[in-house]
C-alpha atoms as one frame of an Amber mdcrd trajectory, in Angstrom:
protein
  29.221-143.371 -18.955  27.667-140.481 -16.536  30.382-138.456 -14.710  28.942
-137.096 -11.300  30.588-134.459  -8.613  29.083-134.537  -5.310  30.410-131.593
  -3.369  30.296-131.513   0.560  30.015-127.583   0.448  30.482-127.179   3.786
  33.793-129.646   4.174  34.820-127.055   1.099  33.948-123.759   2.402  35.712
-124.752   6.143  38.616-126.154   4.432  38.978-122.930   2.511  37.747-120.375
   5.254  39.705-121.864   8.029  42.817-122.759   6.096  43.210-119.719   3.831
  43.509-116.939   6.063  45.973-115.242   3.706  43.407-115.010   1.131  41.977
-111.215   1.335  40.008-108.779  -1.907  40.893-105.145  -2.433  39.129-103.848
   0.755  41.438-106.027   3.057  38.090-108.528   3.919  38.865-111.828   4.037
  37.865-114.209   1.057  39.498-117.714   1.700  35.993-119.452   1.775  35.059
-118.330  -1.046  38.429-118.336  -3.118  39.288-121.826  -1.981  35.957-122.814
  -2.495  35.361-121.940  -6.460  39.857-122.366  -7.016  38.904-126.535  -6.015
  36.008-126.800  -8.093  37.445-125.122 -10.459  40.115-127.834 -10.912  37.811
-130.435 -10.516  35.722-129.008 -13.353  38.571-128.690 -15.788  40.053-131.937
 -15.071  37.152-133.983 -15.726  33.860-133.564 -18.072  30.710-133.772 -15.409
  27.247-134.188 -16.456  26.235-133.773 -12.915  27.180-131.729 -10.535  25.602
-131.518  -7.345  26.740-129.328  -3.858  25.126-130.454  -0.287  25.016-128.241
   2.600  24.255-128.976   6.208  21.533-126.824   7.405  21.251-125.047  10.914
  19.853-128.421  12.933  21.769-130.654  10.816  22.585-134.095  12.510  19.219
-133.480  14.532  18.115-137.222  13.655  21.140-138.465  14.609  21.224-136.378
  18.323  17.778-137.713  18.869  18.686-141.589  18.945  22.090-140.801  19.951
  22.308-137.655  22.856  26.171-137.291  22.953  26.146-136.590  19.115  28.572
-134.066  18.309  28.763-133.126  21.686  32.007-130.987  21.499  31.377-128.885
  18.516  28.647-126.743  20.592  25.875-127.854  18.405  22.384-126.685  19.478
  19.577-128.732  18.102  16.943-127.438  19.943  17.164-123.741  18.179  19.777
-124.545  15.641  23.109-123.499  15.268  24.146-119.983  12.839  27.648-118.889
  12.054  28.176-116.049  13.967  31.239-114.555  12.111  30.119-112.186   9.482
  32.610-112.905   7.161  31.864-116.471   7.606  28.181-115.889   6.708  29.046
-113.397   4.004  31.621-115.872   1.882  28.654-118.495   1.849  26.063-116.483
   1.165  28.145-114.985  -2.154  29.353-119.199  -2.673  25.645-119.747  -2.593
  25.007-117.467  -4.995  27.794-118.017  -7.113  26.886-121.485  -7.460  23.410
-120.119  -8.355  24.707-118.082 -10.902  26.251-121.012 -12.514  23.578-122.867
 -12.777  24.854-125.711 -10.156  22.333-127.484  -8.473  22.676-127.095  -4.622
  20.705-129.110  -1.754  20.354-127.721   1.723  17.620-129.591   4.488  17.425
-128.346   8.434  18.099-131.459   9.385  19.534-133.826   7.458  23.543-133.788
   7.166  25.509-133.004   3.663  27.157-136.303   4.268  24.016-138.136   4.107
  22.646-136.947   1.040  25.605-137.822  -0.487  25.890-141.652   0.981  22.200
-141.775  -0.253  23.213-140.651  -3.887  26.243-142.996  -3.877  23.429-146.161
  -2.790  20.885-145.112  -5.627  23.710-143.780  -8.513  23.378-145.548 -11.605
  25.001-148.456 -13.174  26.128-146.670 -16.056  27.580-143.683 -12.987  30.668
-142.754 -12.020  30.736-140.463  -8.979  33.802-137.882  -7.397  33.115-136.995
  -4.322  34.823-133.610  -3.066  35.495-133.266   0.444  38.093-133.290   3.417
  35.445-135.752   5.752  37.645-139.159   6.336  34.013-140.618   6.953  33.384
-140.705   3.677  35.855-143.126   2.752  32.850-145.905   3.496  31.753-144.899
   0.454  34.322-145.332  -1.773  33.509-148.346  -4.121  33.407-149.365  -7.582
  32.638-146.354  -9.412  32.936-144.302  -6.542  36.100-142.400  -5.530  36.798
-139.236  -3.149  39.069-136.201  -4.004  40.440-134.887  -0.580  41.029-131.259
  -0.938  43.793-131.407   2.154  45.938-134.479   0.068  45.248-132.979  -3.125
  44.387-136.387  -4.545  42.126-138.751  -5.928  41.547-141.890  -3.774  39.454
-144.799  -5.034  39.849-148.521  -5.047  43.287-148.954  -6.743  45.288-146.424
  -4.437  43.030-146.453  -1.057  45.827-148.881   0.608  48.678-146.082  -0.444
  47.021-143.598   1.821  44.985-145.963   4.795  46.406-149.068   6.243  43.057
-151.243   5.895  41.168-152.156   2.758  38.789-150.021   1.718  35.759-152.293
   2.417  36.753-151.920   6.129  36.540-148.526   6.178  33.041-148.625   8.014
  33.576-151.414  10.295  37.111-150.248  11.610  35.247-146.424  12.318  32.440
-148.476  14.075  35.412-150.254  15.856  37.218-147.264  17.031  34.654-144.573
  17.122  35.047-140.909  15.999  36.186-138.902  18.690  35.186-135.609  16.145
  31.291-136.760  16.688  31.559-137.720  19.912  30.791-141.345  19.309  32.516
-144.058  21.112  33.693-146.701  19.439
């Protein structure tokens, strides 16, 4: 059997960058991007032998395909897809420019397009994996929960947990084949999409 981690670096890096503000290095600068970043994968790492480990980014006119067909498209997050949208904190852009590297450094294969979204990248890899695959998927991005199948299952960094077919119902009220058709039923109000 072939053990695969698909990270959604930048569900990781926000989680971490946003949520550990306490997190700061000798010089007083602020690390928790970065330290929650490599302290989750490395967890994930040493609980579990992967073969394959893979980390997606979104690049600066990610969702761009989406915005085209649908205009409101993550309409309150302030995206620009006409010149692209940059951090603008420098500490922001510092912490994933040394993750980046890191990860480089580590030999970890990492996948970044303009336009097409982490999320989607790793939907495609969970619809080609291989029979013989199992795949963790690291994130804190409830949308991915469509994708959890057999031989697919999600760690949420924010529950701490591992949710996959056998313990889905413990944590959502719906089974989790309905996972797609109840978000197409009630929208996501974090896109913009109506439901």
């Amino acid at each position: 059997m072939i053990n695969t981690l698909l990270v959604d670096g930048n569900a990781l890096f926000k989680f971490g960058f946003f949520g550990a503000k306490s997190e700061y290095n000798h010089k007083g600068e602020h690390i928790g991007g970065l330290y929650q970043f490599l302290t989750i994968l490395r967890k994930l790492l040493n609980e579990n032998l992967y073969h394959r480990v893979f980390v997606f980014w979104d690049g600066n006119l990610s969702g761009k395909l989406r915005w085209e067909i649908y205009p409101d498209y993550k309409s309150s997050r302030g995206k620009d897809y006409i010149n692209g949208t940059h951090p603008v904190d420098e500490s922001e852009l510092k912490q994933r420019l040394m993750v980046w590297n890191y990860l480089e450094e580590l030999c970890i294969r990492q996948v970044k397009d303009e336009i097409v979204e982490s999320d989607d990248f790793i939907a495609y890899y969970c619809s080609t994996k291989e029979s013989n695959e199992n795949v963790t998927i690291c994130t804190t991005d409830r949308d991915m929960c469509q994708l959890i199948g057999h031989g697919v299952r999600i760690y949420f960094c924010d529950l701490r947990d591992y949710i996959d077919v056998n313990n889905y119902f413990n944590y959502f009220s719906h089974h989790y084949e309905n996972a797609g058709l109840i978000k197409s039923i009630i929208g996501d109000n974090s896109d913009s999409i109506k439901g």
